[in-house]
Amino acid sequence: MTRLRFIVLTIGPPAILVAAYTLCFPAHDHEQATQVAQFVEAEATAALERAGRHDALAAACAVEARTVLPSLPKSSHLLIRPPFVIAGDLSEAELENLYEQAVLPVTSGLWRSYFDHKPDAPVTIVALRGDASFAAAAAELDGYESSSYAGYTQRGQRRIVVNLATGRGTLAHELSHLLALFDFPGMPEWFDEGLASLHEETVFSDDGLTLIGVENWRSRLLHDALHRKQLPALESVIRNPAFRGEGEGLNYAIVRGFCHYLQERGLLSHFYRKFRDGVQQDPTGSATLCELLGAADIGEVDRQFRSWLEARAGR
């Protein structure tokens, strides 16, 4: 198959693409539909050219781009940087900056420290400038009503939707969730949320290769609960299938703090890989934690964790 034939079969001839978009828009929006189609066609073709080969992932990203952009605000733009499709109501320069300054360094750090298998299917990032466009995009794409969340992940569609008005921490959180799908799809919720929450607030190591968690607002919840002697036992959190609901905020704080503790001990990457590889035999991770921390049981792990918390609170 020639390169031109591959591009045409994958993306569709421009005339067909324009016609398809035009039929999907009301009559008064035909001009917008044409502009959207031409924009996506140009970006998709450029992505395949950058790939430098008959790249199936780049082609799949082009198809995803054609799907997502018409559902976004009129001012939206789009970039294709396989495996990522990045779209939102930002300028092309702002999207490029988001990719270069946030998506690329965060994902590189996560892949280096934890995830051995990179995406083999498109990952879509919808980044919105503020509350109004975030609410509109969430409703149009997924039927979601505006909520207190600053972003969310649609795992089945491999799509992240984030409100950048709250900062870029939510983007890092949701990226952790989606990249984990390709490497540890059976990760239990407590660890999935702990690892993702840890990366809401990070700095890079001195060599610029790894992400290091630092304290954030969840840390205050954790220290307050410890001070009031209302901190649940670690075992009850990691064994509880009902992670969300009542006590959800404190649950998030506990698992983030515990991942921070493991990272400071130099064990988080080791735990991730040993847990991933042995999850069938150790579905909660308790046995793996005891092995790595030299503890007789999960109660001893909890006591070590609380001692670490108390030492940090006393600084």
Coordinates of C-alpha atoms in Angstrom, one line a residue:
M1 CA 0.0 0.0 0.0
T2 CA 1.4 3.4 -0.9
R3 CA 1.8 6.1 1.7
L4 CA -0.7 8.3 0.0
R5 CA -3.3 5.5 -0.2
F6 CA -2.7 4.7 3.5
I7 CA -3.4 8.4 4.5
V8 CA -6.5 8.6 2.2
L9 CA -8.0 5.3 3.5
T10 CA -7.3 6.2 7.1
I11 CA -8.4 9.9 7.2
G12 CA -10.6 10.1 4.2
P13 CA -10.4 12.4 1.2
P14 CA -10.8 16.1 2.2
A15 CA -14.0 16.5 0.2
I16 CA -15.7 13.5 2.0
L17 CA -14.4 14.7 5.3
V18 CA -15.8 18.2 4.8
A19 CA -19.1 16.8 3.6
A20 CA -19.4 14.6 6.7
Y21 CA -18.8 17.4 9.1
T22 CA -21.2 19.7 7.3
L23 CA -24.0 17.2 7.5
C24 CA -23.5 17.0 11.3
F25 CA -23.9 20.7 11.9
P26 CA -27.0 22.9 11.6
A27 CA -27.4 24.9 8.4
H28 CA -26.2 28.1 10.0
D29 CA -23.0 26.4 11.2
H30 CA -21.9 25.0 7.8
E31 CA -19.1 27.4 7.6
Q32 CA -17.8 26.4 11.0
A33 CA -18.2 22.7 10.0
T34 CA -16.0 23.2 6.9
Q35 CA -13.4 25.0 8.9
V36 CA -13.3 22.3 11.6
A37 CA -13.0 19.5 9.0
Q38 CA -10.2 21.3 7.1
F39 CA -8.4 22.0 10.4
V40 CA -8.6 18.4 11.5
E41 CA -7.6 17.1 8.1
A42 CA -4.5 19.3 8.1
E43 CA -3.4 18.3 11.6
A44 CA -4.1 14.6 11.0
T45 CA -2.1 14.6 7.8
A46 CA 0.7 16.4 9.5
A47 CA 0.7 13.8 12.4
L48 CA 1.1 11.0 9.9
E49 CA 3.9 12.9 8.1
R50 CA 5.7 13.4 11.4
A51 CA 5.4 9.7 12.2
G52 CA 7.6 9.0 9.1
R53 CA 6.0 5.6 8.5
H54 CA 2.7 3.8 8.1
D55 CA 2.0 4.3 11.8
A56 CA -1.2 2.7 13.0
L57 CA -1.2 4.7 16.3
A58 CA -0.9 8.0 14.5
A59 CA -3.7 6.9 12.1
A60 CA -5.9 6.0 15.1
C61 CA -5.1 9.4 16.7
A62 CA -6.3 11.1 13.5
V63 CA -9.6 9.2 13.6
E64 CA -10.1 10.2 17.3
A65 CA -9.3 13.8 16.4
R66 CA -12.1 13.8 13.9
T67 CA -14.5 12.5 16.6
V68 CA -13.7 14.8 19.5
L69 CA -13.3 18.3 18.0
P70 CA -16.9 19.0 16.8
S71 CA -18.1 18.4 20.4
L72 CA -15.9 21.2 21.8
P73 CA -16.5 25.0 22.0
K74 CA -16.2 26.9 18.7
S75 CA -12.9 28.5 19.7
S76 CA -11.2 25.1 20.2
H77 CA -8.0 23.8 18.5
L78 CA -6.3 20.5 18.4
L79 CA -2.9 18.8 18.3
I80 CA -2.0 15.3 17.5
R81 CA 1.1 14.0 19.3
P82 CA 0.8 10.2 19.3
P83 CA -0.3 8.6 21.5
F84 CA -2.0 11.9 22.6
V85 CA -4.8 13.9 21.0
I86 CA -4.9 17.2 22.8
A87 CA -7.8 19.5 22.2
G88 CA -9.5 22.4 24.0
D89 CA -10.6 26.1 23.9
L90 CA -6.9 27.2 23.8
S91 CA -4.8 28.6 21.0
E92 CA -2.6 26.2 19.1
A93 CA 0.4 27.8 20.8
E94 CA -1.2 27.3 24.3
L95 CA -1.9 23.6 23.4
E96 CA 1.7 23.1 22.3
N97 CA 2.9 24.7 25.5
L98 CA 0.6 22.4 27.5
Y99 CA 2.1 19.4 25.7
E100 CA 5.7 20.5 26.0
Q101 CA 5.6 21.8 29.6
A102 CA 3.1 19.5 31.2
V103 CA 2.0 16.4 29.3
L104 CA 5.5 15.4 28.0
P105 CA 7.5 15.8 31.2
V106 CA 4.8 14.3 33.4
T107 CA 4.3 11.2 31.2
S108 CA 8.0 10.7 30.7
G109 CA 8.5 10.7 34.5
L110 CA 5.6 8.3 35.0
W111 CA 6.8 5.9 32.3
R112 CA 10.3 6.0 33.7
S113 CA 9.3 5.3 37.3
Y114 CA 6.3 3.0 37.0
F115 CA 4.6 2.1 33.7
D116 CA 6.5 -0.3 31.4
H117 CA 3.9 -0.5 28.7
K118 CA 3.1 2.6 26.7
P119 CA -0.3 3.3 25.1
D120 CA -1.0 1.4 21.9
A121 CA -4.3 3.3 21.4
P122 CA -5.1 7.0 21.4
V123 CA -5.2 8.9 24.7
T124 CA -7.4 12.1 24.4
I125 CA -6.8 15.1 26.6
V126 CA -9.5 17.7 26.5
A127 CA -8.2 20.8 28.3
L128 CA -10.7 23.6 29.0
R129 CA -9.8 27.2 30.0
G130 CA -12.4 27.7 32.7
D131 CA -15.5 26.6 34.5
A132 CA -18.0 27.4 31.8
S133 CA -16.3 25.6 28.9
F134 CA -15.4 22.7 31.2
A135 CA -19.1 22.3 32.1
A136 CA -20.2 22.6 28.5
A137 CA -17.6 20.1 27.2
A138 CA -18.4 17.6 30.0
A139 CA -22.1 17.8 29.1
E140 CA -21.6 17.5 25.4
L141 CA -19.0 14.7 25.4
D142 CA -20.2 12.6 28.3
G143 CA -23.6 13.9 29.5
Y144 CA -22.0 15.0 32.8
E145 CA -23.3 17.8 34.9
S146 CA -20.9 20.4 36.3
S147 CA -19.6 19.2 39.7
S148 CA -17.0 20.0 42.3
Y149 CA -14.4 17.9 40.4
A150 CA -11.7 19.7 38.4
G151 CA -11.5 16.9 35.9
Y152 CA -12.3 13.3 35.2
T153 CA -11.2 10.2 33.2
Q154 CA -13.5 8.2 30.9
R155 CA -11.6 5.0 30.9
G156 CA -13.6 3.3 28.2
Q157 CA -12.9 6.1 25.8
R158 CA -9.3 6.7 27.1
R159 CA -10.2 10.3 27.5
I160 CA -9.3 13.0 30.1
V161 CA -11.4 16.2 30.5
V162 CA -9.8 18.8 32.8
N163 CA -10.5 22.4 33.9
L164 CA -7.2 24.2 33.7
A165 CA -8.5 27.1 35.8
T166 CA -7.7 24.9 38.9
G167 CA -4.1 24.4 37.8
R168 CA -2.3 21.6 36.1
G169 CA -2.3 19.2 39.1
T170 CA -5.5 17.6 37.9
L171 CA -4.0 16.9 34.5
A172 CA -1.2 14.9 36.1
H173 CA -3.6 13.1 38.3
E174 CA -5.8 12.0 35.4
L175 CA -2.8 11.1 33.2
S176 CA -1.6 8.7 35.9
H177 CA -5.0 7.0 35.8
L178 CA -5.0 6.6 32.0
L179 CA -1.4 5.5 31.6
A180 CA -1.9 2.9 34.3
L181 CA -4.7 1.3 32.2
F182 CA -2.1 0.2 29.7
D183 CA 0.3 -1.2 32.3
F184 CA -1.7 -2.3 35.3
P185 CA -5.4 -2.6 34.3
G186 CA -6.2 -4.5 37.5
M187 CA -4.8 -2.0 39.9
P188 CA -7.1 -1.7 42.9
E189 CA -8.7 1.6 43.5
W190 CA -6.8 2.5 46.7
F191 CA -3.5 2.4 44.9
D192 CA -4.7 3.8 41.6
E193 CA -6.0 6.9 43.5
G194 CA -3.0 7.1 45.8
L195 CA -0.5 7.1 42.9
A196 CA -2.6 9.6 40.9
S197 CA -3.1 11.9 43.9
L198 CA 0.6 11.9 44.7
H199 CA 1.3 13.4 41.3
E200 CA -1.1 16.3 41.7
E201 CA 1.8 18.2 43.4
T202 CA 5.3 17.2 42.5
V203 CA 8.7 18.5 41.7
F204 CA 11.4 17.0 39.5
S205 CA 14.4 15.3 40.9
D206 CA 17.7 17.1 40.6
D207 CA 18.5 15.2 37.4
G208 CA 15.1 16.0 35.9
L209 CA 14.2 12.4 35.4
T210 CA 11.7 11.5 38.1
L211 CA 8.7 13.1 39.8
I212 CA 8.8 13.6 43.6
G213 CA 5.6 14.1 45.5
V214 CA 5.4 17.1 47.9
E215 CA 2.7 18.0 50.5
N216 CA -0.5 19.6 49.3
W217 CA -4.0 20.3 50.6
R218 CA -4.6 16.6 51.1
S219 CA -1.7 16.5 53.5
R220 CA -3.5 18.9 55.8
L221 CA -6.5 16.6 56.0
L222 CA -4.2 13.7 56.9
H223 CA -2.4 15.6 59.6
D224 CA -5.6 17.0 61.1
A225 CA -7.1 13.5 61.3
L226 CA -3.9 12.2 62.9
H227 CA -4.0 15.1 65.5
R228 CA -7.7 14.4 66.3
K229 CA -6.9 10.6 66.6
Q230 CA -9.5 10.0 63.8
L231 CA -7.2 8.4 61.3
P232 CA -8.7 5.1 60.1
A233 CA -6.4 2.0 60.1
L234 CA -4.5 1.6 56.8
E235 CA -5.8 -2.0 56.5
S236 CA -9.4 -0.8 56.6
V237 CA -8.8 1.6 53.7
I238 CA -6.9 -0.7 51.4
R239 CA -9.3 -3.6 51.9
N240 CA -12.5 -1.5 51.6
P241 CA -14.0 -1.9 48.2
A242 CA -16.2 1.2 48.8
F243 CA -13.4 3.7 48.5
R244 CA -15.7 6.5 47.6
G245 CA -18.7 7.9 49.4
E246 CA -18.6 8.7 53.1
G247 CA -15.1 9.5 54.1
E248 CA -13.9 9.8 50.5
G249 CA -11.8 12.9 51.1
L250 CA -9.9 11.4 54.0
N251 CA -9.5 8.1 52.1
Y252 CA -7.8 10.0 49.3
A253 CA -5.5 11.8 51.8
I254 CA -4.5 8.5 53.4
V255 CA -3.6 6.7 50.2
R256 CA -1.8 9.8 48.8
G257 CA 0.2 10.1 52.1
F258 CA 1.0 6.4 52.1
C259 CA 2.3 6.6 48.5
H260 CA 4.4 9.6 49.6
Y261 CA 5.7 7.6 52.5
L262 CA 6.8 4.7 50.2
Q263 CA 8.4 7.2 47.8
E264 CA 10.4 8.8 50.6
R265 CA 11.6 5.3 51.6
G266 CA 12.7 4.7 48.0
L267 CA 10.2 1.9 47.6
L268 CA 7.3 3.2 45.6
S269 CA 8.5 2.1 42.2
H270 CA 9.5 -1.3 43.6
F271 CA 6.1 -1.7 45.2
Y272 CA 4.3 -0.7 42.0
R273 CA 6.1 -3.4 39.9
K274 CA 6.0 -6.2 42.5
F275 CA 2.3 -5.5 43.2
R276 CA 1.5 -5.4 39.4
D277 CA 3.3 -8.6 38.7
G278 CA 1.8 -10.4 41.8
V279 CA -1.7 -9.0 42.0
Q280 CA -3.4 -12.3 41.3
Q281 CA -1.8 -13.8 44.5
D282 CA -2.0 -10.5 46.5
P283 CA -5.1 -8.6 45.3
T284 CA -4.9 -5.8 48.0
G285 CA -1.1 -5.5 48.0
S286 CA -0.8 -6.2 51.8
A287 CA 1.6 -9.1 51.5
T288 CA 3.8 -7.2 49.1
L289 CA 3.9 -4.2 51.4
C290 CA 4.9 -6.4 54.4
E291 CA 7.6 -8.0 52.4
L292 CA 9.1 -4.7 51.2
L293 CA 8.9 -3.0 54.5
G294 CA 10.1 -6.0 56.6
A295 CA 6.9 -6.0 58.6
A296 CA 5.3 -8.9 60.3
D297 CA 1.8 -7.8 59.3
I298 CA -0.2 -4.9 57.8
G299 CA -0.7 -3.5 61.3
E300 CA 3.1 -3.0 61.6
V301 CA 3.1 -1.3 58.3
D302 CA 0.4 1.1 59.6
R303 CA 2.5 1.8 62.7
Q304 CA 5.5 2.7 60.6
F305 CA 3.4 4.9 58.4
R306 CA 1.9 6.8 61.5
S307 CA 5.4 7.3 62.9
W308 CA 6.5 8.9 59.7
L309 CA 3.4 11.1 59.7
E310 CA 4.0 12.2 63.3
A311 CA 7.6 13.0 62.5
R312 CA 6.6 15.2 59.6
A313 CA 3.9 16.9 61.7
G314 CA 6.5 17.8 64.3
R315 CA 8.8 19.5 61.8

